XYZ file of C-alpha atoms in Angstrom:
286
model
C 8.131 -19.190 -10.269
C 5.796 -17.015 -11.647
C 2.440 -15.359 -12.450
C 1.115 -14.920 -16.155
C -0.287 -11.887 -17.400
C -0.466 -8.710 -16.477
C -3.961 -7.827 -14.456
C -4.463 -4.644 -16.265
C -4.549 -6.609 -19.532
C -6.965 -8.741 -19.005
C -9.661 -6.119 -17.171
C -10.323 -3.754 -20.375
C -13.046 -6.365 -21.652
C -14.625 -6.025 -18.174
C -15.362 -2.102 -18.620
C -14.305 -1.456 -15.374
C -11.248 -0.366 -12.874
C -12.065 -3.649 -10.913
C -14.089 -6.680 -12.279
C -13.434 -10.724 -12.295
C -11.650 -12.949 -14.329
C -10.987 -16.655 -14.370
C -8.709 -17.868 -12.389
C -6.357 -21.159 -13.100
C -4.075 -22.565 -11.136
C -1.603 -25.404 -11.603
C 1.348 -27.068 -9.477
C 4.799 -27.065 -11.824
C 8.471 -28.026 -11.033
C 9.153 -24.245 -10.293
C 6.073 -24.121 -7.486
C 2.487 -22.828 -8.337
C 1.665 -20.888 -11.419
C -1.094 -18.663 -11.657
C -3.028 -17.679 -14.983
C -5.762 -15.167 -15.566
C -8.301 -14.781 -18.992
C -10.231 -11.874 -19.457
C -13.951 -13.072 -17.993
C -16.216 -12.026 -20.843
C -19.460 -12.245 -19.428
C -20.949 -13.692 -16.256
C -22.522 -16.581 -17.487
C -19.313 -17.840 -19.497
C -18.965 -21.861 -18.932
C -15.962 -22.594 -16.578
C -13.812 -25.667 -16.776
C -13.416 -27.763 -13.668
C -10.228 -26.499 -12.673
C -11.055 -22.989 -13.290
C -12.539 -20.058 -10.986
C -13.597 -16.728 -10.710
C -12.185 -13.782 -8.850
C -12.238 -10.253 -8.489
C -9.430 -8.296 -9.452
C -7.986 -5.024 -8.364
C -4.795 -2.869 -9.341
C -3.168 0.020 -7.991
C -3.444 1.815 -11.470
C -6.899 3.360 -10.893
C -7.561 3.035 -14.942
C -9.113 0.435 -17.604
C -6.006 1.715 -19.657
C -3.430 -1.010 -19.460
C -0.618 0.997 -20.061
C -1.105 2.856 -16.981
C 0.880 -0.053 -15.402
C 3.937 0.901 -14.213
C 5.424 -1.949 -15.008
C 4.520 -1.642 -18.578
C 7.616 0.736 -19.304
C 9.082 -2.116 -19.577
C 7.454 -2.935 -22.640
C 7.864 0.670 -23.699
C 11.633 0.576 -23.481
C 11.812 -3.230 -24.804
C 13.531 -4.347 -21.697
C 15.484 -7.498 -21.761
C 13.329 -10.349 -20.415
C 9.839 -8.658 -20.510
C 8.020 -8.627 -17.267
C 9.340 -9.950 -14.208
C 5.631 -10.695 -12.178
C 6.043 -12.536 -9.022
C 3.342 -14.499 -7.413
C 2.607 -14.001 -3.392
C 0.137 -14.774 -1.135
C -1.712 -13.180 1.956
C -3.700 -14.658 4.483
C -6.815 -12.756 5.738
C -7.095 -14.644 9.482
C -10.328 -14.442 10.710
C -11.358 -15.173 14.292
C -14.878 -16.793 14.937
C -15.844 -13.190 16.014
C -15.329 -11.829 12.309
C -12.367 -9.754 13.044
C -9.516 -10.044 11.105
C -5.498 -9.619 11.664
C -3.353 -6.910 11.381
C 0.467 -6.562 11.934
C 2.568 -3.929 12.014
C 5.782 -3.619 9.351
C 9.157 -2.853 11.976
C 10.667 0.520 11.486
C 13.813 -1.314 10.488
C 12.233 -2.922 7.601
C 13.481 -1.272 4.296
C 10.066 -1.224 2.304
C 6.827 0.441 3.910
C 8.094 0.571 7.697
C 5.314 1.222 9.672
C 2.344 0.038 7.400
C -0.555 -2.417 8.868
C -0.556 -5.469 6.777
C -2.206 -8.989 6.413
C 0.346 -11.745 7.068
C 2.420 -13.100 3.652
C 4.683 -13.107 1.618
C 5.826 -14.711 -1.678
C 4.981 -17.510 -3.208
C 7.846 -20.459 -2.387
C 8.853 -23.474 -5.227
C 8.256 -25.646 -2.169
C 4.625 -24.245 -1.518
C 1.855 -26.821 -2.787
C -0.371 -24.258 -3.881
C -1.473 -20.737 -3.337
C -3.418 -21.251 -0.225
C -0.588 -23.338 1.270
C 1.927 -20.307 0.749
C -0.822 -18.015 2.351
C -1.444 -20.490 5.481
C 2.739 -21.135 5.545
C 3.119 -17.227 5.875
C 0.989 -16.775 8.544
C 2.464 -19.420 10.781
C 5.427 -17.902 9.640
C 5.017 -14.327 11.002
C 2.569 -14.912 13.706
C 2.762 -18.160 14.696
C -1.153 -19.183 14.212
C -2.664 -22.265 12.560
C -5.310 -21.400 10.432
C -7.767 -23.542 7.998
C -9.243 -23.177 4.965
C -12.618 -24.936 3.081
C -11.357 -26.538 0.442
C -14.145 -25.312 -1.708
C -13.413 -21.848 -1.380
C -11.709 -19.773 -4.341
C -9.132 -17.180 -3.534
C -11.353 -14.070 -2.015
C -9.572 -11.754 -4.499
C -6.708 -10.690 -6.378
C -4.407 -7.450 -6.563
C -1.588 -6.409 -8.242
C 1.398 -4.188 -7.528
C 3.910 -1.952 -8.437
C 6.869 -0.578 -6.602
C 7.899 2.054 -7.385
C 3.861 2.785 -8.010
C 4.447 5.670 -10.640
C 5.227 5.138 -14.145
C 8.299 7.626 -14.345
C 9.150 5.869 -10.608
C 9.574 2.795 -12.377
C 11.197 4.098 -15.392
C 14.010 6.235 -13.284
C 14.257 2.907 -11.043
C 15.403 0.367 -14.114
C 17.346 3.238 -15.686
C 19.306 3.736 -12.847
C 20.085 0.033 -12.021
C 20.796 -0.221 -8.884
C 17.192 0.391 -7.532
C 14.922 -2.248 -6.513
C 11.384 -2.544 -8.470
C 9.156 -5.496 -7.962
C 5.685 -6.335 -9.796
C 3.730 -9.012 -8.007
C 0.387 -10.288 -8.182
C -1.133 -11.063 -4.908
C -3.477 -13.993 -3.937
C -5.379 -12.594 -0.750
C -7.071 -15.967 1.211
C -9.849 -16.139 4.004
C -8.575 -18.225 6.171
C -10.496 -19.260 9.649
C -8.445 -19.376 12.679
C -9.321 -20.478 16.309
C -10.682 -17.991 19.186
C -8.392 -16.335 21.453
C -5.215 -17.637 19.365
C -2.009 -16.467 20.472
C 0.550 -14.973 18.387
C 4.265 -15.388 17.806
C 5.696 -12.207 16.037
C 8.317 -12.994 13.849
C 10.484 -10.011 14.897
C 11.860 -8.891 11.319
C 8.361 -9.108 10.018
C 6.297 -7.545 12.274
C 6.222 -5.663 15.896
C 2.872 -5.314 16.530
C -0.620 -7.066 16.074
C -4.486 -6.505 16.754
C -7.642 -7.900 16.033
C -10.130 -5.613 14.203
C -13.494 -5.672 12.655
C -13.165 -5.560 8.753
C -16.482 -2.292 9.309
C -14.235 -0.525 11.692
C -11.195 -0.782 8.981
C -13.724 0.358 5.776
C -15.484 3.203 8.055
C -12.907 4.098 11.219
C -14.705 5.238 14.914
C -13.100 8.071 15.973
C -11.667 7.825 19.324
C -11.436 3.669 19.371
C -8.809 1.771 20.093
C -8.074 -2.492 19.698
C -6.418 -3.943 22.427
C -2.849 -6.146 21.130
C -3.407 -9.905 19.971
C -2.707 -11.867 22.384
C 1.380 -12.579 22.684
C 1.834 -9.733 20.635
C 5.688 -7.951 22.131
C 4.078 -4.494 22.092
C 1.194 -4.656 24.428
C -0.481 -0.987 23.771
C -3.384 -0.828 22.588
C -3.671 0.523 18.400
C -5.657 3.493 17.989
C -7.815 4.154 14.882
C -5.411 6.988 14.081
C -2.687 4.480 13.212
C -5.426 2.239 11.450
C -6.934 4.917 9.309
C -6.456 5.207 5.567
C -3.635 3.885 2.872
C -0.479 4.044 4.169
C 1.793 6.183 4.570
C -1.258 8.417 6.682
C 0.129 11.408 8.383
C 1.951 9.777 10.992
C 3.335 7.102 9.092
C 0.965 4.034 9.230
C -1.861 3.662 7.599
C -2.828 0.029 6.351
C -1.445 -0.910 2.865
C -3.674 -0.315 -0.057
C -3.728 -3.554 -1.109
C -4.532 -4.882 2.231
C -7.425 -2.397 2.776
C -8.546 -2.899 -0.579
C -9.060 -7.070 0.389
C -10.691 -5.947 3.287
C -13.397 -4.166 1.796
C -13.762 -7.346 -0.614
C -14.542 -9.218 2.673
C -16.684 -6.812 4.236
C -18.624 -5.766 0.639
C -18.961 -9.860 0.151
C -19.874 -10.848 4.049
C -22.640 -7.733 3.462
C -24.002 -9.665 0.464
C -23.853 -12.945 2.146
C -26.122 -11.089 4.886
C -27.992 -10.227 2.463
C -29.035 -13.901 0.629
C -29.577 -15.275 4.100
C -32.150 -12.017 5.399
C -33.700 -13.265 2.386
C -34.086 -16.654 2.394
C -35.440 -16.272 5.922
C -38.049 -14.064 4.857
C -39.152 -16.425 1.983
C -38.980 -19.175 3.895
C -41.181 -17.354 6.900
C -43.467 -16.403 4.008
C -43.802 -20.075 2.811
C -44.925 -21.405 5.894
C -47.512 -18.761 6.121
């Protein structure tokens, strides 16, 4: 199971930190497989099975050697690069807001940060979106749906350790973990007033936000727990504000808030198209 290509290598055409490529995905013995190709310009002809989507990397270069992964490559590492596939479901209630949970303590990697619900990609999983909407039931215990016309709302890729000489020290030494993955982040529509189910080693918290309040945080506010959630206080903006680790400890991870302002910079445009089309429409019948 895994992911071709490395996201940095196929954004330098684009001329830009972020920018889209076309997405293909396919269903093999091993589970879904995920290939990317450089989108050369916006008007390039797409096959039937093949999509668009915006891409983002922790690296904040169009050099794709700033990868930490790519050290790798550097040091001619036996078996090249190990990029695993995962995906994330962005739950959103008919009110717009989205869900957050919170990493346990106990957990060995980023305790404490506010995530989306996922996880990796499974051989069993039918496809990207399935994975997404099987992690979510998973950790929170919600149904969601998705259109089957939708594409993926974006893609990110990541590092850990996130530093090139992190990385480098980490597969020197051996027995430190590193892990490259390429994450599928889905919107997927779930039902007012759902209930959640924490999976305990997953997550101890949960709350409903507006995607605006994440991208620009009120001072002072605070989001009441979802609904079943086991800790019942309320989540302040302090604990929701900026890329985790913030200075108490949480902090949302930069992935996740990255995603998030996808949805909020796309739901703005979508605003947008239909502001217009009202006012054209108005003028035609005028």
């Amino acid at each position: 199971l895994h992911a071709l290509g490395c996201a940095l290598d196929v954004r330098p055409p684009l001329g830009a930190a972020d920018g889209r490529a076309i997405l293909r995905e396919s269903l093999t013995a091993g589970g879904p497989l995920v290939e990317l190709t450089a989108l050369l310009s916006e008007g390039a002809l797409l096959f039937a099975d093949e999509t668009t989507v915006l891409l983002g990397h922790q690296a904040a270069s169009d050099d794709p050697r700033s990868c930490p992964a790519c050290t790798d490559d550097d040091a001619s590492a036996s078996g090249g690069r190990a990029l695993r596939l995962a995906a994330v479901a962005v739950a959103r209630d008919p009110f717009g807001r989205v869900l957050l949970t919170r990493r346990p303590a106990s957990m060995r990697t980023f305790p404490g940060a506010w995530v989306l619900p996922g996880g990796a990609v499974d051989a069993g999983d039918a496809s990207v979106v399935d994975a997404a909407l099987r992690e979510l039931r998973e950790e929170t215990g919600i149904e969601g749906t998705f259109k089957a016309s939708a594409a993926p709302l974006c893609i990110w890729e990541s590092c850990f350790p996130t530093t090139r000489a992190g990385w480098a020290d980490a597969r020197a030494d051996g027995n430190v973990r590193t892990a490259h993955h390429l994450i599928v982040y889905v919107l997927v529509d779930v039902a007012a007033g759902a209930s959640v189910s924490l999976q305990p080693g997953e997550c101890d918290a949960a709350c409903w936000v507006a995607p605006a309040e994440l991208c620009a945080p009120v001072a002072g506010a605070s989001y009441e727990a979802a609904s079943g959630s086991k800790d019942s206080r309320p989540t302040t903006a302090v604990q929701l504000t900026g890329i985790y680790p913030n200075a108490i400890g949480e902090g949302i991870g930069r992935g996740h808030l990255w995603a998030i302002h996808q949805l909020t910079a796309s739901s703005s445009a979508a605003a947008g198209q239909a502001a217009a089309a009202l006012v054209s429409l108005s003028d035609a019948e005028s």
